[in-house]
Coordinates of C-alpha atoms in Angstrom, one line a residue:
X1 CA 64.1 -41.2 115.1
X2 CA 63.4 -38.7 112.8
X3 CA 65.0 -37.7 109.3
X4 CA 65.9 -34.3 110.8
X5 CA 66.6 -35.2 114.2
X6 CA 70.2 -33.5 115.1
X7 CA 71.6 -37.4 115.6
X8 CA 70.6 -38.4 111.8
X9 CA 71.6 -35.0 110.2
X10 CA 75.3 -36.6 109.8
X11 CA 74.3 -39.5 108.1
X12 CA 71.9 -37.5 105.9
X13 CA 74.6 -35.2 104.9
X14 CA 76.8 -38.1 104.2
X15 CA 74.6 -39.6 101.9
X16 CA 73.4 -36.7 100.3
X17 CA 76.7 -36.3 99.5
X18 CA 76.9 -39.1 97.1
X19 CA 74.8 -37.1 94.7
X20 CA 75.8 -35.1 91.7
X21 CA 75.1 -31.6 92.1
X22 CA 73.1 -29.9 91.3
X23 CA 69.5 -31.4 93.2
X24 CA 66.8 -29.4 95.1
X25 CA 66.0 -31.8 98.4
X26 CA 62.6 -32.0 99.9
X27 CA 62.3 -33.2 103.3
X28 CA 59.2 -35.6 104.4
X29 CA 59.8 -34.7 108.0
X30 CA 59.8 -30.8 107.6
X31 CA 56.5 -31.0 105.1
X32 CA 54.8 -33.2 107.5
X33 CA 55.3 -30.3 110.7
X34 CA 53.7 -27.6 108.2
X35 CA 50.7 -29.9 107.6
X36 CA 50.2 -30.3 111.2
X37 CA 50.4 -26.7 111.9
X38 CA 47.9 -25.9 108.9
X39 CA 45.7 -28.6 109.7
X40 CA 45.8 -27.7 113.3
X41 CA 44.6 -23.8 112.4
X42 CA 41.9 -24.9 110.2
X43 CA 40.6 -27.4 112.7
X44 CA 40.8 -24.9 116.1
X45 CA 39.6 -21.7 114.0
X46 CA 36.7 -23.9 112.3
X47 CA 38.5 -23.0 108.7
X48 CA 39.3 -24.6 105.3
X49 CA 43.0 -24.4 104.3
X50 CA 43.9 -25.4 101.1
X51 CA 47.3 -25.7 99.1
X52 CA 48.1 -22.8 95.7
X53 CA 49.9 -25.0 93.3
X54 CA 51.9 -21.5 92.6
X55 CA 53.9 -22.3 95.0
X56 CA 54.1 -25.9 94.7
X57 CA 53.3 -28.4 92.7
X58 CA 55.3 -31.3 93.2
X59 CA 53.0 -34.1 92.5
X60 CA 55.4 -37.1 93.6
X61 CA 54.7 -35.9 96.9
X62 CA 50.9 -35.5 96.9
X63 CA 50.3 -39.0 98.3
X64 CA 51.6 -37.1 101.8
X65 CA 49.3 -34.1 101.1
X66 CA 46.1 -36.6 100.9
X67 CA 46.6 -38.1 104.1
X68 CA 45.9 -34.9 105.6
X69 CA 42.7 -34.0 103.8
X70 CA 44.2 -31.2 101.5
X71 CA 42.1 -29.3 98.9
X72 CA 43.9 -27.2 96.3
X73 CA 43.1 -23.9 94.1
X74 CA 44.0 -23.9 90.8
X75 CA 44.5 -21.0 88.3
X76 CA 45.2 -22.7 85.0
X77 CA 43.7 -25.7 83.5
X78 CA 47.0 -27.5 84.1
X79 CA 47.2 -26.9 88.0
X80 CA 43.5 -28.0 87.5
X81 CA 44.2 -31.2 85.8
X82 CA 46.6 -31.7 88.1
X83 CA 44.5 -31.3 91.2
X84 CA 41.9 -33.8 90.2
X85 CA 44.5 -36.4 89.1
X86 CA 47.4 -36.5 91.1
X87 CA 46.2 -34.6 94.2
X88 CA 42.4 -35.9 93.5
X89 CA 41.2 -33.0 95.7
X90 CA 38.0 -30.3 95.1
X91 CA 39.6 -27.5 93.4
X92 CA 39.2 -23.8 93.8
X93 CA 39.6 -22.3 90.4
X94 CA 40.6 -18.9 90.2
X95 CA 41.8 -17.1 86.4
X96 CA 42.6 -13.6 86.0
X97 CA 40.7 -14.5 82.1
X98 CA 38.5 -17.6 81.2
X99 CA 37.3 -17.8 77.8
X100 CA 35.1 -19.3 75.4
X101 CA 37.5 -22.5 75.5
X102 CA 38.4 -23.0 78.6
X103 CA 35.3 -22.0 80.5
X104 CA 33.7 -25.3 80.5
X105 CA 36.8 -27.4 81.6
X106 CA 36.6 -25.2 84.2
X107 CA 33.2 -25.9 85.8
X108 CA 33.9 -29.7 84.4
X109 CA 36.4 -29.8 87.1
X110 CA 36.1 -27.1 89.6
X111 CA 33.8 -27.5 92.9
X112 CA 34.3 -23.6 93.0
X113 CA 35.1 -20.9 90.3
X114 CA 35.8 -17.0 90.9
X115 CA 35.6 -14.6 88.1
X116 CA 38.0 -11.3 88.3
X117 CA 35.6 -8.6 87.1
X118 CA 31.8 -8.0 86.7
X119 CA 32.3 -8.5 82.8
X120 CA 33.7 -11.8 83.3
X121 CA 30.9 -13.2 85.3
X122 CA 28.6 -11.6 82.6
X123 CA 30.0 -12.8 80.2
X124 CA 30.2 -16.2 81.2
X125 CA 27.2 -16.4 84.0
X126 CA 24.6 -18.4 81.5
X127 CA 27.4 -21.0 81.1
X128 CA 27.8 -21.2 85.1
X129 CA 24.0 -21.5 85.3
X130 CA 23.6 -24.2 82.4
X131 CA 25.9 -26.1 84.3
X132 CA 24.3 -26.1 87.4
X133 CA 20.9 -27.0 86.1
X134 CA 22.5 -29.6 84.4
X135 CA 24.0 -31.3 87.5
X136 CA 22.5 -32.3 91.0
X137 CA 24.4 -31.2 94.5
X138 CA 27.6 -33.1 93.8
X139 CA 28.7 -31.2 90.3
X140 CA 27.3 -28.2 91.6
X141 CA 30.2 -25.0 90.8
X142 CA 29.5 -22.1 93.7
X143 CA 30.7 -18.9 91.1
X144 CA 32.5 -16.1 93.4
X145 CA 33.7 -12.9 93.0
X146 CA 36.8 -11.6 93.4
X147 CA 36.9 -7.9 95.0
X148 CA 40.0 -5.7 95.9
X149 CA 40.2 -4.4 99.4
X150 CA 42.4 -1.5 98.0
X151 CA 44.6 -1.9 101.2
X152 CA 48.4 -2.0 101.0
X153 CA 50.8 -4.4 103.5
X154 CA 53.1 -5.7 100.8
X155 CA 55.8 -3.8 100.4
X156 CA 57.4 -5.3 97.3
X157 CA 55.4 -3.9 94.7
X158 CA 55.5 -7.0 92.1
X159 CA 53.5 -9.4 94.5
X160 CA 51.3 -6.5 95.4
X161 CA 47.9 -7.2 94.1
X162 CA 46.6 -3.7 95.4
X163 CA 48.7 -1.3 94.4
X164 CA 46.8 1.5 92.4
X165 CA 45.1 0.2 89.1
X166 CA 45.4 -3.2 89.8
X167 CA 43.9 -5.7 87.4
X168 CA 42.7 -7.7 90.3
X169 CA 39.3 -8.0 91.4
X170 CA 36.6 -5.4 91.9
X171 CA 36.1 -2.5 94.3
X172 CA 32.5 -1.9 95.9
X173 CA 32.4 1.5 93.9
X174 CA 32.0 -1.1 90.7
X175 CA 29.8 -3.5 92.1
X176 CA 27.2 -1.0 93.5
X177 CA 24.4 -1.7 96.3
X178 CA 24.4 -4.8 95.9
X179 CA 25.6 -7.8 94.1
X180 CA 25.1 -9.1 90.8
X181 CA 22.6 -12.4 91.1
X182 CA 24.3 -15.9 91.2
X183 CA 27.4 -14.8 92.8
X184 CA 27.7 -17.1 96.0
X185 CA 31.0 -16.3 97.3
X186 CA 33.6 -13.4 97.5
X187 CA 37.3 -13.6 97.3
X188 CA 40.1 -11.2 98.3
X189 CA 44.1 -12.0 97.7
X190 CA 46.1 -8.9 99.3
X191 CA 49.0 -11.2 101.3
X192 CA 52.3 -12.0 100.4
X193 CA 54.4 -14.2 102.9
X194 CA 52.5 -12.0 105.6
X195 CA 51.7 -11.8 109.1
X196 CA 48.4 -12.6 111.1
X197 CA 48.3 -8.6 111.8
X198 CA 48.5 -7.4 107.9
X199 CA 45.3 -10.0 107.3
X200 CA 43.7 -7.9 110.2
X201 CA 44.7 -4.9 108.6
X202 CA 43.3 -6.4 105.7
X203 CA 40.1 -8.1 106.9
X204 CA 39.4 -4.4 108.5
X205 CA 39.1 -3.1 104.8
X206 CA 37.5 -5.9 103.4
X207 CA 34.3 -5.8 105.8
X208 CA 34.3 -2.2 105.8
X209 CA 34.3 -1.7 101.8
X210 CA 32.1 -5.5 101.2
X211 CA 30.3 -6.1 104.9
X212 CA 27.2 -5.1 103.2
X213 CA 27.8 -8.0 100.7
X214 CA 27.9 -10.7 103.1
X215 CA 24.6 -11.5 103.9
X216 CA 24.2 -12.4 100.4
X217 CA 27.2 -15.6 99.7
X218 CA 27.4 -18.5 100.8
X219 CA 31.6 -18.0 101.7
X220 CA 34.6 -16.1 101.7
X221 CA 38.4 -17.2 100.5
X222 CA 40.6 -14.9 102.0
X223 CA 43.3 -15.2 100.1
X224 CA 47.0 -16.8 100.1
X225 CA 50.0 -15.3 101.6
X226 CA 49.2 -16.3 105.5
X227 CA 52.8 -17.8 106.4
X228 CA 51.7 -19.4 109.5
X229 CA 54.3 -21.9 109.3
X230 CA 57.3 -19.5 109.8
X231 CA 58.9 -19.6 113.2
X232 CA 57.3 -16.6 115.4
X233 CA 54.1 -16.2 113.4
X234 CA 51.5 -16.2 116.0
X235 CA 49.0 -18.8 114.9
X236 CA 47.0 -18.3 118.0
X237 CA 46.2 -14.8 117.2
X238 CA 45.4 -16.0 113.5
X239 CA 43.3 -18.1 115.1
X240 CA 41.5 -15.5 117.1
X241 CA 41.1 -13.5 114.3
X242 CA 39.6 -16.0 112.0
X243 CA 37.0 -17.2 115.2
X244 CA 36.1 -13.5 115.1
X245 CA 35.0 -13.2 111.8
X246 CA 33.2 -16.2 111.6
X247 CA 31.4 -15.5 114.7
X248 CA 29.9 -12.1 112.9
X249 CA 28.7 -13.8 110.2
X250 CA 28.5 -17.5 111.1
X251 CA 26.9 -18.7 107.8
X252 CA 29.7 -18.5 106.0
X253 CA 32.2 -21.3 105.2
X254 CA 35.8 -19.5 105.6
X255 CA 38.3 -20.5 102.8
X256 CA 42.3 -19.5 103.3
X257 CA 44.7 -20.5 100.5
X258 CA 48.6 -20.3 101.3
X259 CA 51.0 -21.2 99.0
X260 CA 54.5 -21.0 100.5
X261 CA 53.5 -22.0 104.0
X262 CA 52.5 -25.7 103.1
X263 CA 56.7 -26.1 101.9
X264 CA 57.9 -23.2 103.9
X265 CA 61.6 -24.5 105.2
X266 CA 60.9 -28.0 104.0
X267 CA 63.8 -28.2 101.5
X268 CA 67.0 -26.6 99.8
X269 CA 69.2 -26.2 96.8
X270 CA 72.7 -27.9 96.7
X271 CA 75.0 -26.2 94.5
X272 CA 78.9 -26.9 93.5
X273 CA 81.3 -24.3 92.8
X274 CA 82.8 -25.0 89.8
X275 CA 85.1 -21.8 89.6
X276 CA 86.8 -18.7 91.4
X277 CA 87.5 -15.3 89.4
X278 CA 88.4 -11.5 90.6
X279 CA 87.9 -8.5 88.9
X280 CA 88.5 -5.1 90.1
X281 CA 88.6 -6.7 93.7
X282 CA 85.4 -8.6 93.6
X283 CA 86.0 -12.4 94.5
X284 CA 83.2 -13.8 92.4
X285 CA 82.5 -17.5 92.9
X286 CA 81.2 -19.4 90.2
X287 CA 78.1 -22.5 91.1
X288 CA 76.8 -24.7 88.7
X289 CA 72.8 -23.5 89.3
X290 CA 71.4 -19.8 88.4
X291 CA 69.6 -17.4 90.3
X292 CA 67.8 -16.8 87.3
X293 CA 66.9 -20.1 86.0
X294 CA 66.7 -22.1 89.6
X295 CA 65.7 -19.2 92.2
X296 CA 64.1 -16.4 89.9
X297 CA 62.3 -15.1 93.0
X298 CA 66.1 -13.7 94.3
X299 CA 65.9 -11.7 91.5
X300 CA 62.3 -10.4 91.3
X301 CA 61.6 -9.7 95.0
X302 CA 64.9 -9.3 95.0
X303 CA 66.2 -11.4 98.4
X304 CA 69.3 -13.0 99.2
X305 CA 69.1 -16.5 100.1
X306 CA 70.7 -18.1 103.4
X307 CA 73.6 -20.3 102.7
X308 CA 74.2 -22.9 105.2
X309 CA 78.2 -23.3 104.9
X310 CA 78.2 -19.0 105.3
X311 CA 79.1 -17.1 108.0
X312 CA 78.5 -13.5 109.1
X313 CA 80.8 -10.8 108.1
X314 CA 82.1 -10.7 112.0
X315 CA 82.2 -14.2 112.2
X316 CA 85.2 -14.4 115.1
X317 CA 88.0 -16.2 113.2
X318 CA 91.4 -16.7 114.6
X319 CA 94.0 -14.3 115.1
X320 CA 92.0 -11.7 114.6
X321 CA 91.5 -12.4 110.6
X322 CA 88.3 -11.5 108.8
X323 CA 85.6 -13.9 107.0
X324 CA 86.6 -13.6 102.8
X325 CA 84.0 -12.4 101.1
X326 CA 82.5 -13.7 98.1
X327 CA 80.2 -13.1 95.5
X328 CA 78.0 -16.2 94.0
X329 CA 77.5 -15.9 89.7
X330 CA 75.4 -18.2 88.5
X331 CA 76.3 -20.5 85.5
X332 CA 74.3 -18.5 82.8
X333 CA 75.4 -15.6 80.2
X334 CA 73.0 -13.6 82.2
X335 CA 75.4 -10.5 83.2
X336 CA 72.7 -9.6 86.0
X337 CA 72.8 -13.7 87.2
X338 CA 74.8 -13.0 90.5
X339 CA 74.5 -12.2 94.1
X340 CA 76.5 -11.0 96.6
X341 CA 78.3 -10.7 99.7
X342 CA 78.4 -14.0 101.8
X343 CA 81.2 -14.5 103.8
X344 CA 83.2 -17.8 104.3
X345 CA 85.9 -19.1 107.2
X346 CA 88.3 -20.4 104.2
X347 CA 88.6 -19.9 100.6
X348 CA 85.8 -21.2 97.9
X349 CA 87.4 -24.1 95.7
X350 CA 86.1 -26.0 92.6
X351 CA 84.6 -29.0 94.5
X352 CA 83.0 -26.8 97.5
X353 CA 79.1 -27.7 98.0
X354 CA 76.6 -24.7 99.2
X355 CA 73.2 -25.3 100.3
X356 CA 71.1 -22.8 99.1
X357 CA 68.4 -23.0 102.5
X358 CA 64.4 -22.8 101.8
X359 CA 64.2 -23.5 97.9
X360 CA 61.1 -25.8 98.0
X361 CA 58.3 -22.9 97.4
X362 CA 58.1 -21.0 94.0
X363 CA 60.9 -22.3 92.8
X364 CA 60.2 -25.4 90.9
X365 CA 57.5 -24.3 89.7
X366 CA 59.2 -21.0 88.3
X367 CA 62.7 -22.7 86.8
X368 CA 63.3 -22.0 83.4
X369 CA 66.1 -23.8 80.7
X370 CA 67.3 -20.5 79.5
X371 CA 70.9 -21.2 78.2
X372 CA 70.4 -25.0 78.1
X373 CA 71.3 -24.9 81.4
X374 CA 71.3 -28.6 83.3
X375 CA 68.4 -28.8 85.5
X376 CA 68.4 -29.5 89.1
X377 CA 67.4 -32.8 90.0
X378 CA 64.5 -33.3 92.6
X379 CA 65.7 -35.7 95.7
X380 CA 63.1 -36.7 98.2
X381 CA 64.3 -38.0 101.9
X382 CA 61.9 -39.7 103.5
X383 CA 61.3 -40.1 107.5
X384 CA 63.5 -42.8 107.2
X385 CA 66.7 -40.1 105.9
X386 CA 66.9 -42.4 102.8
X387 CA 67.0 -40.1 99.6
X388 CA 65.5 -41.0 96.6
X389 CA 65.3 -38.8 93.6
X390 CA 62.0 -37.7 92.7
X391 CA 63.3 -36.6 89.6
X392 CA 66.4 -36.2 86.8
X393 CA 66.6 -34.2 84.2
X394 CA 68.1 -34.7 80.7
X395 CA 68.7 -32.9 77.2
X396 CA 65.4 -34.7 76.2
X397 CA 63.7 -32.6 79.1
X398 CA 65.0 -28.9 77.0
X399 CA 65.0 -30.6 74.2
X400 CA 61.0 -31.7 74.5
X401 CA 60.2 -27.8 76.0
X402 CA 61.3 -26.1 72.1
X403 CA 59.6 -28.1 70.0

């Protein structure tokens, strides 16, 4: 039986229950059907998939991650140190900037490295080189370049890495007839939680603008943002699509890097109110977490989270009555820290859990202490629906972060 099978739920619930709020929950069952259906992609469309620490980077659970094979990408030295020790996979490095300091930890611990702009590779392309003559096959670092498609499916412009004057990557205007020596791969990021169909839209530009490029690298990462794992993506046609490419230029090894789809729906954020207030008619509903602090991305995309213990606003309730609507503050002196409407069957209380559904991508790895505020703790229920915290937080944890 598994942990999420509709005949343990109950007894999951029940236990969780025990817990102090508030505690993010990560579910072993739900991450382990997102690596099959990655590993299943990258093994019928002859691909490598591998994990953005951006979105997640829960390291307690990487022991699950290795028994599926998974490779990272990294984009600071700490997601890098973190790949090597705790992941212990080949790392992709990818930095907007290296430097003078950092460059070399880089290649010490990267298997591949892309540089952002033409200056950066020149700038930094005798220290790529050096290291290569230095080392035989195995310590070898395959240096990339990133390049900008200049095409446009996101539609929230912070995520959007093309918008108009991007800082990201480099168009084929800049880089000229052909490509500057050394460079063995190209890279192109221009997804955000997308669909097979925008990466066609995408992969349309990208060999139009950099086909002429190709014959000269070794491989091309396409990016992150393919959420293949969200129900009615259509991984065949993904599939298809990457089968196509490869077949038009088969010499290349084909890199994807998705960040939310490897935790996609594989955990949630369980929340207390601890008060009711009104003002001006506005029921708001005070929680002991904060969008701002424990689910920033509500407020930058912005997007309203699904509560599990909501209803919709024509819920049918008896005699005719109406859901009661609430707002949801968050426990912060952030006047912006609230969201709103969800509706409800029967008054909010002090006392009355919410699950906050699908908090277990770019949200741990995005929480801040602002205020003080008490972290979430980080529970882990295994296949067996036994919990286990993964982690708790203490004064000592805001205290360490000031000083």
């Amino acid at each position: 039986m598994t942990s999420t099978s509709p005949e343990n739920i109950e007894k999951i619930n029940e236990r969780l229950a025990q817990l102090p709020t508030p505690f993010y929950v990560v579910y072993e069952d739900k991450m382990r059907a997102n690596l099959n259906l990655i590993t299943d992609v990258a093994s019928r469309a002859g691909v490598k998939i591998i994990m953005a620490f951006k979105a997640n980077a829960l390291w307690r659970t990487f022991p699950i991650f290795r028994e599926y094979g998974i490779d990272c990408t990294a984009s600071s030295l700490n997601e890098l140190q973190l790949g090597r020790e705790e992941l212990k996979a080949r790392v992709h490095s990818y930095c907007p900037a290296y430097t003078p300091l950092t460059i070399g930890k880089y290649l010490e611990g990267s298997t591949h490295i892309t540089f952002n702009s033409l200056g950066q590779w020149e700038q930094f392309r005798n220290d790529v080189e050096s290291w290569n003559a230095s080392h035989d096959a195995d310590g070898h670092v395959s240096p990339g370049l990133r390049v900008n498609p200049q095409c446009s499916v996101i539609e929230t412009d912070i995520y959007n890495p093309a918008l108009p004057g991007s800082r990201f990557g480099v168009t084929a205007e800049q880089i000229g007839d052909r490509l500057p020596d050394g460079i063995e791969g190209l890279h192109f990021h221009a997804l955000c939680e997308s669909t097979s169909h925008d990466l066609a839209k995408v992969l349309e530009a990208f060999e139009a603008q950099f086909g002429k490029y190709l014959a000269q690298v070794k491989w091309v990462n396409m990016g992150g943002g393919h959420l293949m794992t969200r129900e009615g993506y259509d991984t065949d046609h993904l599939v298809e699509l990457l089968r196509g490419f490869r077949s038009r230029y088969p010499w290349l090894e084909v890199i994807l890097e998705p960040g939310s789809a490897f935790t996609w729906r594989t955990g949630d954020l369980i929340a207390s109110v601890v008060d009711t207030v009104e003002n001006q008619g506005v029921k708001t509903a005070i929680v002991d977490v904060s969008f701002a602090c424990h689910m920033p991305d509500t407020l930058e995309m912005p997007y309203q989270p699904a509560i599990t213990e909501s209803v919709a606003e024509n819920h049918p309730m008896p005699g005719g009555a109406t859901p009661l609507r609430y707002r949801l503050g968050g426990n912060s002196c952030l006047s912006g820290d609230f969201m709103g409407d969800w509706f409800f069957t029967a008054p909010l209380k002090p006392g009355d859990r919410l699950t906050f559904e699908d908090m277990n991508h770019y949200t741990t790895v995005k929480t801040n202490m602002f205020n003080g505020i008490s972290h979430p703790d980080i529970v882990f229920v295994d296949s067996d629906g036994l919990p286990s915290y993964l982690r708790r937080y203490t004064y000592q944890d805001y205290k360490s972060r000031m000083s």
